[in-house]
Each structure stands twice: as C-alpha cells, then as structure tokens.
mmCIF file of C-alpha atoms and ligand atoms in Angstrom:
data_model
loop_
_atom_site.group_PDB
_atom_site.id
_atom_site.type_symbol
_atom_site.label_atom_id
_atom_site.label_comp_id
_atom_site.label_asym_id
_atom_site.label_seq_id
_atom_site.Cartn_x
_atom_site.Cartn_y
_atom_site.Cartn_z
ATOM 1 C CA MET A 20 -5.027 7.234 10.347
ATOM 2 C CA ILE A 21 -5.715 5.204 7.200
ATOM 3 C CA LYS A 22 -9.307 5.173 5.947
ATOM 4 C CA PHE A 23 -11.018 2.465 3.924
ATOM 5 C CA PRO A 24 -11.777 1.592 1.183
ATOM 6 C CA VAL A 25 -8.379 2.744 0.026
ATOM 7 C CA LEU A 26 -6.254 2.885 -3.088
ATOM 8 C CA ILE A 27 -2.560 2.686 -2.202
ATOM 9 C CA ILE A 28 -0.163 3.574 -5.005
ATOM 10 C CA ASN A 29 3.255 1.973 -4.560
ATOM 11 C CA MET A 30 5.634 3.758 -6.933
ATOM 12 C CA LYS A 31 8.428 1.255 -6.155
ATOM 13 C CA ASN A 32 11.669 2.438 -7.810
ATOM 14 C CA TYR A 33 10.149 2.869 -11.240
ATOM 15 C CA LEU A 34 11.957 5.504 -13.290
ATOM 16 C CA GLU A 35 8.536 6.770 -14.364
ATOM 17 C CA ALA A 36 8.293 8.020 -10.761
ATOM 18 C CA SER A 37 11.814 9.380 -10.557
ATOM 19 C CA GLY A 38 12.362 12.822 -9.030
ATOM 20 C CA GLU A 39 9.888 15.464 -10.230
ATOM 21 C CA ARG A 40 7.882 12.829 -12.108
ATOM 22 C CA GLY A 41 7.129 11.072 -8.834
ATOM 23 C CA VAL A 42 6.072 14.346 -7.252
ATOM 24 C CA ALA A 43 3.812 15.071 -10.245
ATOM 25 C CA MET A 44 2.263 11.604 -9.937
ATOM 26 C CA ALA A 45 1.549 12.173 -6.258
ATOM 27 C CA LYS A 46 -0.066 15.524 -7.092
ATOM 28 C CA ALA A 47 -2.229 13.771 -9.696
ATOM 29 C CA ALA A 48 -3.301 11.265 -7.010
ATOM 30 C CA GLU A 49 -4.119 14.161 -4.698
ATOM 31 C CA ARG A 50 -6.298 15.845 -7.363
ATOM 32 C CA VAL A 51 -8.225 12.615 -7.949
ATOM 33 C CA ALA A 52 -8.605 11.952 -4.212
ATOM 34 C CA LYS A 53 -10.122 15.416 -3.777
ATOM 35 C CA ASP A 54 -12.298 15.389 -6.914
ATOM 36 C CA PHE A 55 -13.707 11.915 -6.204
ATOM 37 C CA GLY A 56 -13.702 12.131 -2.417
ATOM 38 C CA VAL A 57 -11.835 8.806 -2.134
ATOM 39 C CA ASN A 58 -8.968 7.653 0.102
ATOM 40 C CA ILE A 59 -5.706 7.492 -1.807
ATOM 41 C CA VAL A 60 -2.308 6.902 -0.216
ATOM 42 C CA VAL A 61 0.977 7.288 -2.113
ATOM 43 C CA ALA A 62 4.193 5.409 -1.344
ATOM 44 C CA PRO A 63 6.933 7.165 -3.328
ATOM 45 C CA PRO A 64 10.506 5.989 -3.805
ATOM 46 C CA THR A 65 12.547 6.652 -0.647
ATOM 47 C CA PRO A 66 14.767 9.403 -2.159
ATOM 48 C CA ILE A 67 11.728 11.604 -2.927
ATOM 49 C CA LEU A 68 9.770 11.018 0.285
ATOM 50 C CA TYR A 69 10.418 14.527 1.554
ATOM 51 C CA SER A 70 9.544 16.208 -1.768
ATOM 52 C CA VAL A 71 6.281 14.299 -2.017
ATOM 53 C CA ALA A 72 5.330 14.704 1.636
ATOM 54 C CA SER A 73 5.851 18.443 1.405
ATOM 55 C CA SER A 74 3.898 18.738 -1.862
ATOM 56 C CA VAL A 75 0.636 16.890 -1.168
ATOM 57 C CA SER A 76 -1.936 16.716 1.598
ATOM 58 C CA ILE A 77 -3.016 13.092 1.006
ATOM 59 C CA PRO A 78 -1.308 10.438 3.187
ATOM 60 C CA VAL A 79 2.263 9.578 2.197
ATOM 61 C CA TYR A 80 3.828 6.258 3.223
ATOM 62 C CA ALA A 81 7.359 4.928 3.092
ATOM 63 C CA GLN A 82 7.784 1.717 1.083
ATOM 64 C CA HIS A 83 9.886 0.298 3.920
ATOM 65 C CA VAL A 84 11.258 1.476 7.251
ATOM 66 C CA ASP A 85 13.984 0.103 9.476
ATOM 67 C CA LEU A 86 14.034 -0.476 13.220
ATOM 68 C CA SER A 87 16.093 2.656 13.572
ATOM 69 C CA LYS A 88 16.017 5.689 15.767
ATOM 70 C CA ALA A 89 16.453 9.190 14.462
ATOM 71 C CA GLY A 90 20.043 10.266 14.982
ATOM 72 C CA SER A 91 23.194 8.251 14.434
ATOM 73 C CA THR A 92 21.734 5.556 12.145
ATOM 74 C CA THR A 93 23.544 6.135 8.850
ATOM 75 C CA GLY A 94 21.694 4.883 5.798
ATOM 76 C CA PHE A 95 18.693 3.450 7.654
ATOM 77 C CA ILE A 96 15.130 4.682 7.208
ATOM 78 C CA SER A 97 13.987 5.835 10.609
ATOM 79 C CA PRO A 98 10.203 6.068 11.162
ATOM 80 C CA GLU A 99 10.676 8.969 13.565
ATOM 81 C CA TYR A 100 12.828 10.810 11.035
ATOM 82 C CA VAL A 101 10.389 10.438 8.112
ATOM 83 C CA LYS A 102 7.475 11.318 10.392
ATOM 84 C CA SER A 103 9.197 14.628 11.155
ATOM 85 C CA PHE A 104 8.377 15.841 7.641
ATOM 86 C CA GLY A 105 4.904 14.388 7.280
ATOM 87 C CA VAL A 106 5.212 10.713 6.310
ATOM 88 C CA CYS A 107 2.384 9.012 8.206
ATOM 89 C CA GLY A 108 2.907 5.275 7.674
ATOM 90 C CA SER A 109 4.763 2.531 5.889
ATOM 91 C CA ILE A 110 4.422 -0.591 3.830
ATOM 92 C CA ILE A 111 6.195 -3.438 5.660
ATOM 93 C CA ASN A 112 7.487 -6.753 4.305
ATOM 94 C CA HIS A 113 6.691 -6.162 0.640
ATOM 95 C CA SER A 114 7.417 -9.357 -1.273
ATOM 96 C CA GLU A 115 10.328 -7.476 -2.879
ATOM 97 C CA HIS A 116 11.625 -6.514 0.578
ATOM 98 C CA GLN A 117 10.725 -9.350 2.954
ATOM 99 C CA LEU A 118 11.659 -9.335 6.618
ATOM 100 C CA PRO A 119 11.936 -11.980 9.335
ATOM 101 C CA ILE A 120 8.565 -12.431 11.051
ATOM 102 C CA ASN A 121 9.701 -10.993 14.389
ATOM 103 C CA ARG A 122 11.048 -7.900 12.635
ATOM 104 C CA VAL A 123 7.623 -7.341 11.059
ATOM 105 C CA LYS A 124 6.089 -7.335 14.540
ATOM 106 C CA GLN A 125 8.706 -4.963 15.919
ATOM 107 C CA THR A 126 8.274 -2.619 12.967
ATOM 108 C CA ILE A 127 4.497 -2.466 13.487
ATOM 109 C CA GLU A 128 5.100 -1.661 17.161
ATOM 110 C CA LEU A 129 7.682 1.001 16.374
ATOM 111 C CA LEU A 130 5.338 2.650 13.877
ATOM 112 C CA LYS A 131 2.480 2.500 16.394
ATOM 113 C CA SER A 132 4.655 4.199 18.994
ATOM 114 C CA PHE A 133 4.857 7.171 16.611
ATOM 115 C CA SER A 134 1.118 6.930 15.727
ATOM 116 C CA MET A 135 2.048 5.871 12.196
ATOM 117 C CA ASP A 136 0.101 3.430 10.006
ATOM 118 C CA SER A 137 1.364 -0.002 9.051
ATOM 119 C CA VAL A 138 0.386 -2.008 5.974
ATOM 120 C CA VAL A 139 1.996 -5.442 6.082
ATOM 121 C CA CYS A 140 2.308 -7.436 2.867
ATOM 122 C CA ALA A 141 1.653 -11.181 2.866
ATOM 123 C CA VAL A 142 2.318 -13.573 0.011
ATOM 124 C CA ASP A 143 -0.655 -15.843 0.715
ATOM 125 C CA PRO A 144 -3.620 -16.428 3.084
ATOM 126 C CA ARG A 145 -1.433 -18.418 5.508
ATOM 127 C CA LYS A 146 0.961 -15.505 5.954
ATOM 128 C CA THR A 147 -2.025 -13.153 6.064
ATOM 129 C CA LYS A 148 -3.202 -14.991 9.169
ATOM 130 C CA VAL A 149 0.236 -14.748 10.796
ATOM 131 C CA PHE A 150 0.431 -10.998 10.231
ATOM 132 C CA ALA A 151 -3.237 -10.295 11.043
ATOM 133 C CA LYS A 152 -2.521 -11.523 14.582
ATOM 134 C CA MET A 153 -0.107 -8.586 14.908
ATOM 135 C CA ASN A 154 -2.969 -6.170 14.208
ATOM 136 C CA PRO A 155 -1.375 -3.810 11.712
ATOM 137 C CA ASP A 156 -3.802 -1.317 10.150
ATOM 138 C CA ALA A 157 -3.982 -3.526 7.069
ATOM 139 C CA VAL A 158 -2.614 -6.719 5.640
ATOM 140 C CA ALA A 159 -2.097 -6.618 1.867
ATOM 141 C CA VAL A 160 -2.141 -10.051 0.276
ATOM 142 C CA GLU A 161 -0.178 -10.205 -2.969
ATOM 143 C CA PRO A 162 0.675 -13.455 -4.793
ATOM 144 C CA PRO A 163 4.261 -12.714 -5.923
ATOM 145 C CA GLU A 164 3.866 -14.456 -9.273
ATOM 146 C CA LEU A 165 1.157 -11.980 -10.323
ATOM 147 C CA ILE A 166 3.041 -8.841 -9.299
ATOM 148 C CA GLY A 167 3.747 -6.722 -12.365
ATOM 149 C CA SER A 168 2.050 -9.290 -14.592
ATOM 150 C CA GLY A 169 -1.031 -7.297 -15.594
ATOM 151 C CA ILE A 170 -3.088 -10.341 -14.534
ATOM 152 C CA ALA A 171 -5.124 -9.279 -11.535
ATOM 153 C CA VAL A 172 -5.266 -11.313 -8.352
ATOM 154 C CA SER A 173 -8.980 -10.499 -8.225
ATOM 155 C CA LYS A 174 -9.549 -12.242 -11.556
ATOM 156 C CA ALA A 175 -6.904 -14.976 -11.615
ATOM 157 C CA ARG A 176 -6.843 -15.971 -7.914
ATOM 158 C CA PRO A 177 -10.096 -14.764 -6.303
ATOM 159 C CA GLU A 178 -9.777 -17.445 -3.601
ATOM 160 C CA VAL A 179 -6.593 -15.763 -2.354
ATOM 161 C CA ILE A 180 -8.719 -12.732 -1.446
ATOM 162 C CA THR A 181 -11.672 -14.588 0.069
ATOM 163 C CA ASP A 182 -9.410 -16.949 2.031
ATOM 164 C CA SER A 183 -7.422 -13.980 3.314
ATOM 165 C CA VAL A 184 -10.559 -12.097 4.359
ATOM 166 C CA ASN A 185 -11.565 -15.201 6.325
ATOM 167 C CA ALA A 186 -8.068 -15.590 7.771
ATOM 168 C CA VAL A 187 -8.199 -12.054 9.181
ATOM 169 C CA LYS A 188 -11.656 -12.697 10.666
ATOM 170 C CA SER A 189 -10.667 -16.070 12.096
ATOM 171 C CA VAL A 190 -8.066 -14.558 14.398
ATOM 172 C CA GLY A 191 -10.270 -11.676 15.568
ATOM 173 C CA SER A 192 -7.830 -9.171 14.119
ATOM 174 C CA THR A 193 -8.498 -5.453 13.943
ATOM 175 C CA SER A 194 -6.634 -5.342 10.599
ATOM 176 C CA LYS A 195 -8.378 -4.694 7.300
ATOM 177 C CA LEU A 196 -7.602 -6.930 4.354
ATOM 178 C CA ILE A 197 -6.491 -5.329 1.127
ATOM 179 C CA CYS A 198 -4.950 -6.956 -1.934
ATOM 180 C CA GLY A 199 -2.650 -6.316 -4.831
ATOM 181 C CA ALA A 200 -0.746 -7.862 -7.740
ATOM 182 C CA GLY A 201 -1.538 -7.376 -11.388
ATOM 183 C CA ILE A 202 -4.326 -4.862 -10.837
ATOM 184 C CA VAL A 203 -4.497 -2.725 -13.969
ATOM 185 C CA SER A 204 -8.122 -1.663 -14.429
ATOM 186 C CA GLY A 205 -11.168 -0.310 -12.674
ATOM 187 C CA GLU A 206 -12.807 -3.686 -13.182
ATOM 188 C CA ASP A 207 -9.927 -5.412 -11.347
ATOM 189 C CA VAL A 208 -10.454 -3.016 -8.447
ATOM 190 C CA ARG A 209 -14.213 -3.585 -8.390
ATOM 191 C CA ARG A 210 -13.779 -7.361 -8.311
ATOM 192 C CA ALA A 211 -11.323 -7.109 -5.429
ATOM 193 C CA LEU A 212 -13.775 -5.053 -3.393
ATOM 194 C CA GLU A 213 -16.677 -7.342 -4.302
ATOM 195 C CA LEU A 214 -14.620 -10.260 -2.960
ATOM 196 C CA GLY A 215 -14.332 -8.503 0.384
ATOM 197 C CA ALA A 216 -11.070 -6.582 0.132
ATOM 198 C CA GLU A 217 -11.219 -3.109 1.663
ATOM 199 C CA GLY A 218 -8.689 -1.626 -0.677
ATOM 200 C CA VAL A 219 -6.033 -2.300 -3.270
ATOM 201 C CA LEU A 220 -2.291 -1.850 -3.546
ATOM 202 C CA VAL A 221 -1.291 -0.935 -7.100
ATOM 203 C CA ALA A 222 2.071 -0.226 -8.714
ATOM 204 C CA SER A 223 2.789 -0.794 -12.425
ATOM 205 C CA GLY A 224 -0.864 -0.503 -13.519
ATOM 206 C CA ILE A 225 -0.712 3.172 -12.539
ATOM 207 C CA VAL A 226 2.965 4.117 -12.572
ATOM 208 C CA LYS A 227 3.604 2.671 -16.029
ATOM 209 C CA ALA A 228 0.247 3.718 -17.534
ATOM 210 C CA SER A 229 0.420 6.071 -20.530
ATOM 211 C CA ASN A 230 -1.716 8.503 -18.518
ATOM 212 C CA PRO A 231 -1.366 7.749 -14.792
ATOM 213 C CA GLU A 232 -3.924 10.382 -13.752
ATOM 214 C CA GLU A 233 -6.614 8.866 -15.978
ATOM 215 C CA LYS A 234 -5.781 5.405 -14.617
ATOM 216 C CA ILE A 235 -6.045 6.659 -11.038
ATOM 217 C CA LYS A 236 -9.464 8.133 -11.918
ATOM 218 C CA GLU A 237 -10.601 4.827 -13.447
ATOM 219 C CA MET A 238 -9.692 2.999 -10.222
ATOM 220 C CA ALA A 239 -10.974 5.743 -7.900
ATOM 221 C CA ARG A 240 -14.390 5.587 -9.583
ATOM 222 C CA GLU A 241 -14.706 1.957 -8.418
ATOM 223 C CA ILE A 242 -13.405 2.708 -4.921
ATOM 224 C CA LYS A 243 -16.088 5.405 -4.650
ATOM 225 C CA ARG A 244 -18.864 2.848 -5.200
ATOM 226 C CA PHE A 245 -17.831 1.124 -1.976
ATOM 227 C CA LEU A 246 -17.623 4.228 0.205
HETATM 228 O O1 G3P B 27 2.892 -3.141 -3.931
HETATM 229 C C1 G3P B 27 2.079 -3.388 -5.011
HETATM 230 C C2 G3P B 27 2.678 -4.320 -5.948
HETATM 231 O O2 G3P B 27 3.524 -5.279 -5.469
HETATM 232 C C3 G3P B 27 1.787 -4.787 -7.011
HETATM 233 O O3 G3P B 27 2.507 -4.546 -8.138
HETATM 234 O O4 G3P B 27 2.790 -3.833 -10.431
HETATM 235 O O5 G3P B 27 1.365 -5.795 -9.900
HETATM 236 O O6 G3P B 27 0.579 -3.491 -9.290
HETATM 237 P P1 G3P B 27 1.754 -4.430 -9.512
#
C-alpha cells in the first residue's frame, strides 16, 4: 500500500535506465529510501520490471498495465502476471500513454482486485476531478507542456496544484493528490508539498541527472521534512 508523502521515479524508456542501469538506479533509490526513511516508489521500463522487482525491497510499479488476464494474452501487460513477481501497483493514463476514461476506471478496479496500487495521471485540475471520483490511491496532475522541460509545475503553474488539491477535496475522494512535470530540484519538490501535494512524480530530473543518486537524495531530503 502506497505511503505518503512519496517520491515516485518514472524511468520512462530513457536509455539511461536501460537494462542493468535501470536496476542500478532502482537500487540507488532503495538506498536513499532506507537512509532517509522516506517513501520512494520506482516505475522502471516494462522490459526490466522483473529484474528491478527482484532486486529491491521498495515498491515497484508498472508504468502502464492492460485490462488483461494472466495466460493467453500475448504482448499485453497483465496486472496479475506482474504482481506474481512483486510489482505492487501501476501508473495509469500517463499523458504519454492516455486511455479512454472508462478504461481508466476499469484498470483501477482490476488493480484493486489484486490489492495493487493505482496512480492515475491527469493533465489538468478538471481531469483530476474526473479521476478523483474513481478513488485511485493517487491522482498525479502533470501539465503536459512542462513534462521534460526542467521548468517545475510547482514554480511555473502553482495554481494547477492548488486547484487540483481542491478538486480532489470537492468530490470527497479518498485519493491523494500528487504532481509532476519539470521537477528537477529539491526546491521544486518542497514547493509542491507546500502547495498541498502529497508527493511528486519525477522522470528526467532524476533519470538524466549526472548523478541520479545525489539527485534522489536532494529530493528525498525535502520529502522528509513533510513526514
Ligand atoms: O511521469 C513523470 C513525468 O511525466 C514528468 O516528467 O521529465 O518532467 O520529470 P519529467
């Protein structure tokens, strides 16, 4: 079960997280999570999910799952199948992998049926409200134009976070609101949490950093303040 405040590291399909490098990055995240006593989740590229899940004890998420059973479902990512080797949740509807709204709901339900976590991405506060009604564990609001930009949502679009926090509250959702897009520093993380987010979703700021472990530490230090 996901704990908050949380730092979720989405490795996407960056070559910096390819194969053994992705496993090493996940191990670095695990070291920081233990040393700092903070909640860190890693979402490695799909082809290394098993290697990562069998190498670390921090939570490992898929970046996407399909509405597929284990068994004769060639090429699909089955929640039940990835759970069998320790994956405990999934990102759903990332802005780079958007789904029809009813499929988001069905995916949350399928994950719940296997006691797996769901973090649903929303592009704005309006979509945040739609998804919060489905009560995933978290909704992650990420303005697409800031993704990978190095310009943090918490600095450039603070109202996206505060409006999304209010959107979640307004529908009486059990979901927590987290945010992402352009987060590259500890200060960006701190601002997000000060604005009411209960975690951050970070990709390039960590994966493409010259020293990912140091960057994870910099962000974890700020998460720790809000424990
Ligand atoms: O899933 C997180 C992501 O979309 C944010 O990307 O590179 O701006 O941290 P980035």
